[in-house]
Coordinates of C-alpha atoms in Angstrom, one line a residue:
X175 CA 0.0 0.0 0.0
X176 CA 0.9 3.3 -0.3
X177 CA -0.1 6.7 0.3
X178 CA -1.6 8.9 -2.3
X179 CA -1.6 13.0 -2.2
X180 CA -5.1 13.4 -0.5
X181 CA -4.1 11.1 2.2
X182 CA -5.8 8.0 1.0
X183 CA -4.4 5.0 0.6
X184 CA -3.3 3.5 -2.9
X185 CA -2.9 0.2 -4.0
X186 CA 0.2 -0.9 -5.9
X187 CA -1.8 -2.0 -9.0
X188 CA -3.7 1.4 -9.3
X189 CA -0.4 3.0 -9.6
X190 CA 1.2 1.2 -12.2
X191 CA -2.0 1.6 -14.3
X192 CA -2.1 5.2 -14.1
X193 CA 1.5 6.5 -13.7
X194 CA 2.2 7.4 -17.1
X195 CA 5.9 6.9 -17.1
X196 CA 5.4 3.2 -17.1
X197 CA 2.3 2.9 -19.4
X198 CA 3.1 1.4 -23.0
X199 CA 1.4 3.5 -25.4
X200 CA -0.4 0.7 -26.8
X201 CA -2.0 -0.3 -23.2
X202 CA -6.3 -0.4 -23.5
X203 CA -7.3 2.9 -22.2
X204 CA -9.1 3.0 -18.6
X205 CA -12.9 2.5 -19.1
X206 CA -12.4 0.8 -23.0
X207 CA -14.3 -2.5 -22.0
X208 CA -12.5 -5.4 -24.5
X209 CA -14.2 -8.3 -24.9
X210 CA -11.9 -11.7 -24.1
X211 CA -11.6 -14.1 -26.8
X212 CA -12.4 -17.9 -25.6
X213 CA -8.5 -19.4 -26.7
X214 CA -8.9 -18.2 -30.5
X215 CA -5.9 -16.1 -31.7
X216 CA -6.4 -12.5 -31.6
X217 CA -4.5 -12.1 -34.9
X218 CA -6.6 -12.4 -38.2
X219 CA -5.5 -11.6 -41.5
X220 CA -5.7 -8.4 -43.8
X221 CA -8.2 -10.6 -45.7
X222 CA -10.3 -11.6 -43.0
X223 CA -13.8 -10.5 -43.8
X224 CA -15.1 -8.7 -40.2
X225 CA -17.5 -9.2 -38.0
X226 CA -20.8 -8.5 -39.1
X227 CA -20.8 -9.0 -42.7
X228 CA -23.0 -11.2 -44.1
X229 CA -21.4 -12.9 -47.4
X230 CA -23.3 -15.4 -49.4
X231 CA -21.4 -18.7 -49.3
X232 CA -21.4 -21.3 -52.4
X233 CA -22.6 -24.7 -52.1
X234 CA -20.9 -27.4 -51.3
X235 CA -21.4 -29.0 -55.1
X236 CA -20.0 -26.0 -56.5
X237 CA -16.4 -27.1 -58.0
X238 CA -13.4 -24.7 -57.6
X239 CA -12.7 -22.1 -60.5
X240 CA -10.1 -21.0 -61.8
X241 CA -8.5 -17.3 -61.5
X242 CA -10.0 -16.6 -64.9
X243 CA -13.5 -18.0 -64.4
X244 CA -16.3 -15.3 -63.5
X245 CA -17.7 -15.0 -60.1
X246 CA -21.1 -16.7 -59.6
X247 CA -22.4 -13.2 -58.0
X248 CA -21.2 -11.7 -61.7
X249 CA -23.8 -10.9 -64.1
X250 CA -22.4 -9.7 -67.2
X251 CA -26.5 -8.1 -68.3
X252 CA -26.4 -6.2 -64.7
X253 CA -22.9 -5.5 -63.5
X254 CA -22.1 -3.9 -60.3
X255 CA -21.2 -0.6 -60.8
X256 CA -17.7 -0.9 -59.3
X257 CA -15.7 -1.1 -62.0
X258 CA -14.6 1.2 -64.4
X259 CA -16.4 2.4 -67.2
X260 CA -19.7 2.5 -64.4
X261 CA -21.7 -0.1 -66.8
X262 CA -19.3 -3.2 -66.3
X263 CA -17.2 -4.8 -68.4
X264 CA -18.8 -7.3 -70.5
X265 CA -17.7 -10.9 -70.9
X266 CA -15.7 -10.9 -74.0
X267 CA -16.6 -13.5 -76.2
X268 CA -13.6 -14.6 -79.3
X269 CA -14.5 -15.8 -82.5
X270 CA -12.7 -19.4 -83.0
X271 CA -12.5 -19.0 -86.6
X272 CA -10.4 -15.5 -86.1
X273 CA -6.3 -15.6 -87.3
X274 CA -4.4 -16.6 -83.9
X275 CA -3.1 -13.5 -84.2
X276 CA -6.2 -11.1 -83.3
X277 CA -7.3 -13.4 -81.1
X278 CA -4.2 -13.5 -78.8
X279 CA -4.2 -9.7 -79.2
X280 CA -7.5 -9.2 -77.7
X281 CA -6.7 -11.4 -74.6
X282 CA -3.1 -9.3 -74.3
X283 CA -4.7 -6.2 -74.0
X284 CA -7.5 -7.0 -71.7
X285 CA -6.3 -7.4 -67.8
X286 CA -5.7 -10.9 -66.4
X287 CA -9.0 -10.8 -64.5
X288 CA -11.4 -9.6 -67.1
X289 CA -9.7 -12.5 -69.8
X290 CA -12.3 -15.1 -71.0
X291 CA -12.4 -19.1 -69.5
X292 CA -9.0 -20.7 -71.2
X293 CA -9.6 -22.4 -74.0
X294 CA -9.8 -27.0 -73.7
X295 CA -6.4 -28.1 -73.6
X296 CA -5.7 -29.6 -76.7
X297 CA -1.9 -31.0 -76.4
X298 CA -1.7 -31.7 -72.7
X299 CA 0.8 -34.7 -72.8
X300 CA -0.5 -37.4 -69.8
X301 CA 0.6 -36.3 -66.6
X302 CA 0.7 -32.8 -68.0
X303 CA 3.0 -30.5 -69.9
X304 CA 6.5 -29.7 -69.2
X305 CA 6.4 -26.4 -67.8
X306 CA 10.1 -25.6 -68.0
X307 CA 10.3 -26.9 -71.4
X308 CA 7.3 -25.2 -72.7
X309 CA 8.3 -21.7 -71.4
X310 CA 11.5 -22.7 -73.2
X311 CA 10.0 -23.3 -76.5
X312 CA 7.5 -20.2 -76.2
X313 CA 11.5 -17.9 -75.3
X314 CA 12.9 -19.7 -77.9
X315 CA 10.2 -18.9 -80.6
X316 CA 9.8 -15.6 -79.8
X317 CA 13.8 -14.7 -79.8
X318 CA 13.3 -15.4 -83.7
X319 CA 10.3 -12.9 -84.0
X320 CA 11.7 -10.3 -82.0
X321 CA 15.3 -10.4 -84.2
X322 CA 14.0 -11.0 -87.3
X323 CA 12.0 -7.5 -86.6
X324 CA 8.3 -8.3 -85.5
X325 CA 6.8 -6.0 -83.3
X326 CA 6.7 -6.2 -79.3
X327 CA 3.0 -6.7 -79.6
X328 CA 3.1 -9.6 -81.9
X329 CA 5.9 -11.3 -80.5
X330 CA 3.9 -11.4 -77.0
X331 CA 0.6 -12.7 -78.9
X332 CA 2.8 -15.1 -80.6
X333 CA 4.1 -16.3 -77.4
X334 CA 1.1 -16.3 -75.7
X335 CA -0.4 -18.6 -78.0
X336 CA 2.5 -21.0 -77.9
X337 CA 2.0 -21.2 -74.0
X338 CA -2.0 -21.6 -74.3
X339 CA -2.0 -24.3 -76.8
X340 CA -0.1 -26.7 -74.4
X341 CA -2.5 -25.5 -71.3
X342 CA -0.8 -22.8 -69.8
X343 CA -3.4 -20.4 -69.8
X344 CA -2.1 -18.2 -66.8
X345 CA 1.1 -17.2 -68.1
X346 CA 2.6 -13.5 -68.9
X347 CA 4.9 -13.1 -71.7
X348 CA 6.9 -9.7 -71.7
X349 CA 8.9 -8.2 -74.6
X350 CA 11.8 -5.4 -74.1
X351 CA 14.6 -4.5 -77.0
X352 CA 16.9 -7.0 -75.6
X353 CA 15.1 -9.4 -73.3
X354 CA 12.3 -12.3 -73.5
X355 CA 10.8 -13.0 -69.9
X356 CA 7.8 -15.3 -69.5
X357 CA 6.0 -16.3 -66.0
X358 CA 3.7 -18.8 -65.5
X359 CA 1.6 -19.3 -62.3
X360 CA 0.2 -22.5 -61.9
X361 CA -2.5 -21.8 -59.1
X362 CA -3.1 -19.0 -57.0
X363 CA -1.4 -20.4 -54.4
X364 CA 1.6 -21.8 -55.9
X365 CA 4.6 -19.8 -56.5
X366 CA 5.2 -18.7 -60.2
X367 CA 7.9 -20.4 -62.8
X368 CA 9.6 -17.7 -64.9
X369 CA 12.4 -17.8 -67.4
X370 CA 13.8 -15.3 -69.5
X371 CA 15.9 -14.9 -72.9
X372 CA 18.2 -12.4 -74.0
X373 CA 18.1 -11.3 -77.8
X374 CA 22.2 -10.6 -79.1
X375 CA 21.8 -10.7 -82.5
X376 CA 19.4 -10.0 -85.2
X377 CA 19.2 -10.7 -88.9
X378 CA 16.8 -9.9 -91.1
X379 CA 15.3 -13.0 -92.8
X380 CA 12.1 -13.0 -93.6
X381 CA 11.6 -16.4 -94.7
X382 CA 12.6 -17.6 -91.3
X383 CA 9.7 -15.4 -89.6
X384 CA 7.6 -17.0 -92.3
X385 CA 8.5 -20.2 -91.3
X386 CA 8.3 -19.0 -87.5
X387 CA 4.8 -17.9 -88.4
X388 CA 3.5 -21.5 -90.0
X389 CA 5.0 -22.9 -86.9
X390 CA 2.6 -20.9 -84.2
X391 CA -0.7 -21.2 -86.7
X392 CA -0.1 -25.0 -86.6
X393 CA 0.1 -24.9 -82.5
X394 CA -2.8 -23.0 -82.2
X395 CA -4.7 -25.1 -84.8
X396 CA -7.1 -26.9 -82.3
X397 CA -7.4 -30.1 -84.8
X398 CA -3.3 -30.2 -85.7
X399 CA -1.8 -32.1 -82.7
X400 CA 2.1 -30.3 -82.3
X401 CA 4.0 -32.3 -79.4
X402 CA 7.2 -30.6 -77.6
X403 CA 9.4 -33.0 -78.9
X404 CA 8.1 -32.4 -82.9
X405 CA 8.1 -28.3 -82.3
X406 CA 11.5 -28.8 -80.8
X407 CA 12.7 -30.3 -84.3
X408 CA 10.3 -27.9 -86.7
X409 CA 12.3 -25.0 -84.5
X410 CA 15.7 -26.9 -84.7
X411 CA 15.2 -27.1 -88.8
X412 CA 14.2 -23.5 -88.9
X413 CA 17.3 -22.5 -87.4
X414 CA 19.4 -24.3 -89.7
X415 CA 17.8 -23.3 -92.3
X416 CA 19.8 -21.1 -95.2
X417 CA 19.1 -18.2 -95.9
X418 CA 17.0 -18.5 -99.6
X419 CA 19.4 -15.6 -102.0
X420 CA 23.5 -16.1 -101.6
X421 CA 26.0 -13.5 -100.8
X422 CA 26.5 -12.2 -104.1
X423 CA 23.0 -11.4 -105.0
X424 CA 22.6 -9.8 -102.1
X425 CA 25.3 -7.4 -103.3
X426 CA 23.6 -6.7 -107.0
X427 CA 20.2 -6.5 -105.3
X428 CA 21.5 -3.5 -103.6
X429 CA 23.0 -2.1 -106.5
X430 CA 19.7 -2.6 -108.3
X431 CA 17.8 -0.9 -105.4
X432 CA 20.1 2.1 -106.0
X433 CA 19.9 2.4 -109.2
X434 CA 16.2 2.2 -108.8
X435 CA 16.3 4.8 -106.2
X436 CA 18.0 7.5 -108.5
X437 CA 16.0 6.9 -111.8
X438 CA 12.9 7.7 -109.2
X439 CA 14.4 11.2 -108.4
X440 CA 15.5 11.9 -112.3
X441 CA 18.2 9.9 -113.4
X442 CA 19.7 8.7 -116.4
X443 CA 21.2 5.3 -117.7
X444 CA 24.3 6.4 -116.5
X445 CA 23.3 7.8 -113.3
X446 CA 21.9 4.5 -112.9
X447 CA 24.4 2.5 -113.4
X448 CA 26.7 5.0 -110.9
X449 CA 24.4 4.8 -108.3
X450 CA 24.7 0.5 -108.3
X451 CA 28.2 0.5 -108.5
X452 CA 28.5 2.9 -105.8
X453 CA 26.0 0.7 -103.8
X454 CA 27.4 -2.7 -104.4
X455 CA 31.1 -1.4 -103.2
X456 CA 29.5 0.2 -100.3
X457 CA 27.9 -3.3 -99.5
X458 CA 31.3 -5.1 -100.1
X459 CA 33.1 -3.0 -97.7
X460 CA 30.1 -3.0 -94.9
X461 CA 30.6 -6.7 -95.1
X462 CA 34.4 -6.2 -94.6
X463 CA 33.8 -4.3 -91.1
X464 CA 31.0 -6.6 -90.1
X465 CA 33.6 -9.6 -91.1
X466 CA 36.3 -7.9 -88.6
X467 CA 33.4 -7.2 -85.6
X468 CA 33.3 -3.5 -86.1
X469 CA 30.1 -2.2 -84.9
X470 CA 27.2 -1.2 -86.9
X471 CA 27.7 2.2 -86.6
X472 CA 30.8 1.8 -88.5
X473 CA 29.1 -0.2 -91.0
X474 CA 26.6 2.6 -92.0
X475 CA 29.4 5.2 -92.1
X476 CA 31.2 3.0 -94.5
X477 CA 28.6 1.8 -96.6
X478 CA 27.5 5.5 -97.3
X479 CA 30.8 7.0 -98.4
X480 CA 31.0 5.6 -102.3
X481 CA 28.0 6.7 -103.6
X482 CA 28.5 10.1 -102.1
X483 CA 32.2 9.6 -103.5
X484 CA 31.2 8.9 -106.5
X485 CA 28.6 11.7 -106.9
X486 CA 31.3 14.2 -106.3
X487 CA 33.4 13.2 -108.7
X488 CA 30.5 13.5 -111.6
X489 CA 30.6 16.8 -109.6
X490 CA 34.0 17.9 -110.0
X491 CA 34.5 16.5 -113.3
X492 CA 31.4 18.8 -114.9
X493 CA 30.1 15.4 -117.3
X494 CA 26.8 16.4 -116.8
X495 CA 25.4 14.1 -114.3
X496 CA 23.6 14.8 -111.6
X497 CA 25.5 13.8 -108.9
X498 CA 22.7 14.6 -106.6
X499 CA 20.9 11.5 -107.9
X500 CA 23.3 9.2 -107.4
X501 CA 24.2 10.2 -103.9
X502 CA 20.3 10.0 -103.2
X503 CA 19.8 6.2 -104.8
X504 CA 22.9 5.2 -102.3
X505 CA 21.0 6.8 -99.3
X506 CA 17.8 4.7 -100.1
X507 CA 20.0 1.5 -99.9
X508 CA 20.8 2.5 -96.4
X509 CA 17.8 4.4 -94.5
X510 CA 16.5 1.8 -91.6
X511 CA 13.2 1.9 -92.8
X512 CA 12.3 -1.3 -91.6
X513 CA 13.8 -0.3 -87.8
X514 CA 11.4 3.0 -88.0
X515 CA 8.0 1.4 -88.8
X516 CA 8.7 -1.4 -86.1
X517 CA 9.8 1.0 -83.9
X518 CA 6.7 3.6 -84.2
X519 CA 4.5 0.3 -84.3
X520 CA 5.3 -0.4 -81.2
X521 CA 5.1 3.3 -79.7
X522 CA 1.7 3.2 -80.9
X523 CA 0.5 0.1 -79.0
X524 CA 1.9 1.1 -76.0
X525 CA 5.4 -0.4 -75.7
X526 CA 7.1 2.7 -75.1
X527 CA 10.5 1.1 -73.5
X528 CA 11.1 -0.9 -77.0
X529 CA 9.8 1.8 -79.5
X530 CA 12.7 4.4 -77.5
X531 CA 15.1 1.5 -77.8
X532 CA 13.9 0.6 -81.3
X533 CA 14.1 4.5 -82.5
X534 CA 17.2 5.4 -80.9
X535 CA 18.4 2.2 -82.7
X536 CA 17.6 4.0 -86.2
X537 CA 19.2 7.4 -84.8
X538 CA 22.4 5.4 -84.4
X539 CA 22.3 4.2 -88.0
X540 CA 20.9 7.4 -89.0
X541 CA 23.9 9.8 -87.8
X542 CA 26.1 6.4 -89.1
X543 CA 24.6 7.3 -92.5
X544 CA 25.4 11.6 -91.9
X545 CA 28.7 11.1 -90.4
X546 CA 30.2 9.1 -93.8
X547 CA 28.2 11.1 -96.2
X548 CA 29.1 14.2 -95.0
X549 CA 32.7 13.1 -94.5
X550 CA 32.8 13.0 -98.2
X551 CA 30.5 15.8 -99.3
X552 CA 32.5 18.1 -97.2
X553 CA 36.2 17.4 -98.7
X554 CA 34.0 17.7 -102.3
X555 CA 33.0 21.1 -101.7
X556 CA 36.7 21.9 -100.2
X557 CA 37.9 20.5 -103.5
X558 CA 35.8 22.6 -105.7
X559 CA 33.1 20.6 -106.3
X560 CA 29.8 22.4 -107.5
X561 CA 27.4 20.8 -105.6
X562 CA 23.8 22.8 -105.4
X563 CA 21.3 22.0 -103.3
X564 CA 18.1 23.7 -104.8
X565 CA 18.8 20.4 -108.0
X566 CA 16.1 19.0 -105.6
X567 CA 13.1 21.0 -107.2
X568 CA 14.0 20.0 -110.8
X569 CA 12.6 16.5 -110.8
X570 CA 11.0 15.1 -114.2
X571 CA 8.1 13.8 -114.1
X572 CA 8.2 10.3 -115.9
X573 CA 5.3 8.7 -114.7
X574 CA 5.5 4.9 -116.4
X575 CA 9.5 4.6 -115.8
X576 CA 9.2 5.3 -112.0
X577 CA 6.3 3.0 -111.5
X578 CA 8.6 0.7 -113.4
X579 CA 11.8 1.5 -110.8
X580 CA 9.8 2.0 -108.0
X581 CA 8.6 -1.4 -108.5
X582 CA 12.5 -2.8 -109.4
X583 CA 13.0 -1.6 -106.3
X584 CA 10.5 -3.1 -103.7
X585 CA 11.6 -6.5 -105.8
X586 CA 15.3 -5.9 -104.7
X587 CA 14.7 -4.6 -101.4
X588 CA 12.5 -7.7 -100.8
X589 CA 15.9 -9.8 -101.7
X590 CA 17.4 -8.0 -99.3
X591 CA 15.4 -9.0 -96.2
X592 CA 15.7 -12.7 -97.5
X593 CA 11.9 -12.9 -98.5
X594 CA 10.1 -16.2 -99.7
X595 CA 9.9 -15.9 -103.7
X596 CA 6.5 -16.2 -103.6
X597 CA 5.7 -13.1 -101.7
X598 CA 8.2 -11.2 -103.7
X599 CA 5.3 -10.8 -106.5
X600 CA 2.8 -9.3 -104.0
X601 CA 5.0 -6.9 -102.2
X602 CA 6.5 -5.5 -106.0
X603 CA 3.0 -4.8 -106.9
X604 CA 2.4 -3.2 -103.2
X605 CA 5.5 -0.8 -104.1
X606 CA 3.9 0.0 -107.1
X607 CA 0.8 1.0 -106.1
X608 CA 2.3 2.9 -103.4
X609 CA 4.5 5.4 -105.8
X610 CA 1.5 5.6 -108.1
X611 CA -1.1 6.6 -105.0
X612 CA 1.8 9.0 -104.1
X613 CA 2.6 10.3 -107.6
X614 CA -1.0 11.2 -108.0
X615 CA -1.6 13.3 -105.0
X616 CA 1.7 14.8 -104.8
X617 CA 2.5 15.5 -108.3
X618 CA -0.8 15.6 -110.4
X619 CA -2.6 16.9 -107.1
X620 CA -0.3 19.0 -105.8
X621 CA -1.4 17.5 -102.2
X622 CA 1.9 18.0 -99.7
X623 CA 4.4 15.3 -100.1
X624 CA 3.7 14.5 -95.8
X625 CA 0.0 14.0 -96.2
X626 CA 0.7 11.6 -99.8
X627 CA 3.1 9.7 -97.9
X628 CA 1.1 8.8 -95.3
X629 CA -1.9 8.0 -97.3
X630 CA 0.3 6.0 -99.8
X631 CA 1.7 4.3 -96.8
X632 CA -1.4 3.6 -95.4
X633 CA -2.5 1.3 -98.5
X634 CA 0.4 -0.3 -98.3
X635 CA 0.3 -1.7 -94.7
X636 CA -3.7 -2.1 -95.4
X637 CA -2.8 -4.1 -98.2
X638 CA -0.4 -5.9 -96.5
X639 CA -2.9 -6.5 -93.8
X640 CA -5.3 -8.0 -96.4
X641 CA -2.8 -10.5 -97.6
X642 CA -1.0 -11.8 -94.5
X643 CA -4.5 -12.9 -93.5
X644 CA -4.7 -14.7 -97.1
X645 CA -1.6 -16.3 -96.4
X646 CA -2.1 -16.6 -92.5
X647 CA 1.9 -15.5 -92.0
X648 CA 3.0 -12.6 -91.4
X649 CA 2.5 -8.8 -92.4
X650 CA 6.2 -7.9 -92.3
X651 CA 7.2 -9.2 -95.6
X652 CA 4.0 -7.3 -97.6
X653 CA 4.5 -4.3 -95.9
X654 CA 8.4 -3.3 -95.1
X655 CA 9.8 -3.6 -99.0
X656 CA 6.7 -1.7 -100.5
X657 CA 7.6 1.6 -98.3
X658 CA 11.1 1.9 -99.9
X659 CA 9.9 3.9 -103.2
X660 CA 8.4 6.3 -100.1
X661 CA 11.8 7.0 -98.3
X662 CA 13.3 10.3 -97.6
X663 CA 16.3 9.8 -99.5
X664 CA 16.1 13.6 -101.6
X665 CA 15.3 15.3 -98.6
X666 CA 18.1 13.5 -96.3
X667 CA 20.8 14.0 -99.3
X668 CA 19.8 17.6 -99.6
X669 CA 19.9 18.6 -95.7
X670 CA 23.0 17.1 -95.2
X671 CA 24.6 19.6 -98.1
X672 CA 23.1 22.3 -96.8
X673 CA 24.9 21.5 -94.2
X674 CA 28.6 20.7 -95.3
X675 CA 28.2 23.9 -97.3
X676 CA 27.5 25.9 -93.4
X677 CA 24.1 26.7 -94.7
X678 CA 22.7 24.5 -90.8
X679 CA 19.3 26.3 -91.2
X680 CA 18.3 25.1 -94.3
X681 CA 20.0 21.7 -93.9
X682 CA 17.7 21.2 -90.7
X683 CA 14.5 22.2 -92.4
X684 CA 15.5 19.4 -94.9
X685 CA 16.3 17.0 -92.3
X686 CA 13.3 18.3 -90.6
X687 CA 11.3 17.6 -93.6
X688 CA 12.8 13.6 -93.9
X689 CA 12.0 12.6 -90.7
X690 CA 8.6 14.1 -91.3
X691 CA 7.9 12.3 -93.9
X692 CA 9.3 8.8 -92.2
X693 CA 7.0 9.5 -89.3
X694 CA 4.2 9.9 -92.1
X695 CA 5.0 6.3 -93.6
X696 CA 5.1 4.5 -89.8
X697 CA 2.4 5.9 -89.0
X698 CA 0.7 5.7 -92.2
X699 CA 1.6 1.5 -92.2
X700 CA 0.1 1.1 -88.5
X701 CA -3.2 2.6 -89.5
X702 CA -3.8 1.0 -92.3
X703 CA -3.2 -2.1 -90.6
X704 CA -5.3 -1.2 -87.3
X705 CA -8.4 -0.3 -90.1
X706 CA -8.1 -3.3 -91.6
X707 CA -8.6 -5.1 -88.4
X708 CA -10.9 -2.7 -87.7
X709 CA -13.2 -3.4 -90.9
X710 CA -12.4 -7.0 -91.7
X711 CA -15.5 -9.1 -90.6
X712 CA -14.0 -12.5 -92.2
X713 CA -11.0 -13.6 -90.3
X714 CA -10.9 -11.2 -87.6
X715 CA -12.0 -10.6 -84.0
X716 CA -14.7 -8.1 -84.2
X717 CA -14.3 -4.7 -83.2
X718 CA -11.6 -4.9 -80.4
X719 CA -11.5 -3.1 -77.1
X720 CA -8.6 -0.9 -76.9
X721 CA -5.8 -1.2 -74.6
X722 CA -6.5 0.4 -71.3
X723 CA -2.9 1.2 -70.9
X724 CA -3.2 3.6 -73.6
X725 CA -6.8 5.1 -72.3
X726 CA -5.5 7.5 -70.0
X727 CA -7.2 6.4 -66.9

C-alpha cells in the first residue's frame, strides 16, 4: 500500500496503471471494455472478412474455378457498378475462326481478371506438360520474331499462343529491345515459374519469320496435334535453315535498289548505273567491317561513303550528271526503314521502353549514315566541287518509268530482307501502287508530299494486312519492302549539303522535312493495318477493345 496526495491510501496496481511513465502506449485505455476471446488467436489476416458481414457462401457442389472463371455473384447483363467504365465490363466472347493472331491480341490487352475461360487443352501430354520446357519453346520462338524485326505486340501474342496451346493459360509473356521474360503461375497459391531470354543478335530473314509464323498457326490449330518433342525439331530445322538468296545477290540487289532509287528522283542510264556501283562497293566494304566485328555504326558510315564519293566526282569533273541523284539512290539502300515502322509500331500500341530503344536504334544508323556522307560531301565542296542544293526541285516527271523503278526496287529490297519468292510478286505490286497513289496526289494533285506519304503508306500496310490474312503469315514481308519507293532519301541527301556547305538552317529544315515524312509512312503502315482489323468481318476478332494502358485512366 501506499499513500496517495489526498491522504488515502493507494494500492500498488492502481499506480502502475495510471502512472504514465510506465504505461506502453499501446496499453487499453481506462474504461475501453474489450471483450476476451475464448482461446482463438487475436491475430486475423488483412483478408479476413469482419464481424458482421453477411457474405453469401457457395454450395458445397459447387467445383473450384479458376483465377480466370467469372464469379457466380457476376452478371455480365447487370454488373455492379464498381468497375470502371460504371456499366461493367462485358464478358468478351472470341470468334474461333479468327487468325491466332487477333485473337491473342484481344486477350493481351484486356487485364488478367477480365480475360475469358481458357480455351480445352488440346496438347496436354498425360501427366501434363512440361512447364520448364514449354516456357523454353515459347523464349525460344519468340527470340526469332523479335530479331528478325516483328513488333513487341506480336511477339507477346505469338508467345502467348505458344503457352495456351499446351494448357498454360495463366502465363505473362513480356517483350523489351533485348530481353524475353515469360512467368507462368500455376494456381493461385503456388509460387510462379519464370524464365527469361536475352536477344544478341538480329538478322533480317524474312523467310525464317515465315517459317516461325507456319509454326505458331499450326500450335494453335485446335485439330493439328504439335508435341514438344516435334516443335523442338520444326524449331531446330528452322534455325538451320539457309538463308534463300546467296552473298552475291545480295550485293547486285543493292546495286539494283540504287539504281532504282535515282531513276525515281530523275536519273539517267548512266546515273543508274553510278548509283549500283557505288552501292554494291558500299555493300562489299560493310561486309568487310561486319567480317572484322566492327560495330554497326561503322558499318553505315562505310557503306555510305562511295556513292557520295562517287557523286562528287561526276561533280567535279562537270560530265553532266547529276550527282545529286546518285548520292540519293545510295542513301535509299541504307535508311533503316524497316527499324522506323517497327519501332513507331510499337510506340503506338503502348510499348514505349522498346519503340525508345527501337528509334534510338535508327538514330544510331541514322547519324552512321550523316557522319560518312558528310565526311565525303564536305572534302567535295573543299575540293571545288559544285554541288547545289536547290537540284532537288528539278525533278522530271516520268510517270510509267518510276512506277517501273519503283517497283524494281521493292523487288530488290524484298531480296534484301531474305523474303520467300512467292511473296516477292505481291510486295513488288504493293510498291507499285504505293508510288503511283503518291505520284497522284503529290505531283498531279499537288497535295503535300507529308500528307501523300502517309496516305500511300497507309495502303500499303492495309494491303499488307489484307494478304498476310490470305496467307495466315506474317505482315512484315507485304509491308516493309513496299515503303522503300516512299523513303526520304532527296530530302536527307539535300539537308546534309546544306549543311557541309554551313548553310545548318536550311540543312535542318530538310532534315526536318525527312523525318517528317518517315514518321508519315510509320504511321501511315500502322493505320492502315489497325483499319483493316478494324473493318475486316471475315477472319478477324470483331471490333476490339482498346488497350487500357493507352486510355489514360
Amino acid at each position: 500500500m501506499t499513500q496517495a496526495e489526498d491522504g488515502k491510501p493507494r494500492s500498488d496496481e492502481a499506480r502502475t496503471t495510471y502512472d504514465p511513465e510506465i504505461t506502453s502506449e499501446f496499453a487499453i485505455p481506462a474504461g475501453l471494455e474489450v471483450s476476451r476471446g475464448g482461446g482463438e488467436p487475436e491475430t486475423t489476416s488483412e483478408f479476413a472478412v469482419p464481424s458482421g458481414l453477411h457474405t453469401r457462401q457457395p454450395p458445397a457442389t459447387e467445383a473450384e474455378g479458376s483465377a480466370f472463371t467469372l464469379p457466380s455473384t457476376y452478371s455480365a447483363q447487370d454488373a455492379p457498378p464498381a468497375f470502371t467504365p460504371a456499366t461493367g465490363v462485358p464478358a468478351v466472347s472470341l470468334i474461333k475462326d479468327a487468325p491466332w493472331q487477333d485473337r491473342m491480341r484481344t486477350m493481351l490487352r484486356m487485364p488478367v481478371t477480365e480475360r475469358p475461360a481458357p480455351e480445352p487443352v488440346q496438347r496436354a501430354e498425360e501427366g501434363g506438360p512440361a512447364i520448364p520446357r514449354v516456357l523454353d519453346l515459347t523464349l525460344r520462338i519468340g527470340e526469332l520474331l523479335l530479331a528478325g524485326g516483328e513488333g513487341a505486340e506480336d511477339v507477346e501474342a505469338a508467345m502467348f499462343a505458344v503457352c495456351r496451346s499446351y494448357g498454360l493459360d495463366r502465363c505473362e509473356p513480356n517483350v523489351t529491345f533485348t530481353l524475353l521474360s515469360i512467368s507462368y503461375q500455376p494456381s493461385l497459391v503456388d509460387d510462379p515459374v519464370t524464365a527469361s531470354r536475352t536477344v544478341r543478335r538480329r538478322a533480317t530473314d524474312y523467310t525464317r519469320l515465315a517459317a516461325v509464323f507456319r509454326l505458331v498457326d499450326d500450335l494453335t490449330d485446335p485439330e493439328t496435334h504439335v508435341s514438344l518433342e516435334e516443335a523442338y525439331r520444326r524449331l531446330a530445322e528452322i534455325r538451320r535453315n539457309r538463308h534463300p538468296y546467296p552473298g552475291w545477290a545480295l550485293t547486285l540487289a543493292s546495286g539494283l535498289l540504287a539504281g532504282s532509287a535515282s531513276v525515281l528522283v530523275g536519273g539517267d542510264a548512266l546515273v543508274f548505273v553510278a548509283a549500283a556501283l557505288g552501292a554494291m562497293l558500299g555493300d562489299r566494304l560493310a561486309w568487310l567491317c561486319a567480317g572484322r566485328g566492327l560495330p554497326e555504326f561503322y558499318q553505315f558510315t562505310v557503306a555510305a561513303m562511295p556513292p557520295a564519293a562517287i557523286g562528287v566526282a561526276f561533280a567535279l569533273a562537270h560530265v553532266g550528271v547529276a550527282g545529286s541523284a546518285v548520292v540519293t539512290g545510295g542513301l535509299f539502300a541504307l535508311l533503316p526503314g524497316r527499324a522506323l515502322v517497327a519501332g513507331v509500331q510499337d510506340g503506338l500500341t503502348g510499348y514505349y521502353i522498346t519503340a525508345s530503344a527501337r528509334l534510338l536504334e535508327v538514330m544510331y544508323f541514322f547519324v552512321g549514315i550523316v557522319t560518312g556522307v558528310l565526311i565525303v560531301l564536305y572534302f567535295g565542296v573543299k575540293v571545288g566541287g559544285q554541288l547545289n542544293p536547290d537540284a532537288a526541285l528539278i525533278v522530271s516527271q516520268r510517270p510509267v518509268v518510276q512506277i517501273v523503278a519503283s517497283m524494281l526496287l521493292s523487288l530488290t529490297f524484298a531480296v534484301l530482307l531474305q523474303q520467300e519468292r512467292s511473296t516477292v510478286v505481291w510486295v513488288t505490286l504493293n510498291g507499285g501502287v504505293a508510288w503511283s497513289v503518291y505520284g497522284a496526289m503529290h505531283v498531279a494533285g499537288g497535295i503535300s508530299p507529308v500528307a501523300s506519304t502517309a496516305v500511300a503508306a497507309g495502303l500499303v500496310g492495309l494491303f499488307g494486312q489484307l494478304l498476310s490474312r490470305y496467307r495466315f503469315a506474317s505482315a512484315l514481308p507485304y509491308t516493309t519492302a513496299a515503303i522503300g519507293p516512299l523513303l526520304p532519301g532527296s530530302a536527307t541527301y539535300f539537308g546534309l549539303l546544306n549543311m557541309a556547305q554551313n548553310q545548318v538552317d536550311k540543312g535542318l529544315v530538310s532534315l526536318a522535312n525527312a523525318a517528317s515524312l518517315a514518321m508519315a509512312i510509320a504511321i501511315g503502315v500502322n493505320l492502315g493495318s489497325e483499319i483493316s482489323r478494324l473493318t475486316l468481318r471475315i477472319g478477324s476478332a470483331g471490333k476490339r477493345r482498346a488497350a487500357k494502358r493507352t486510355r489514360g485512366f
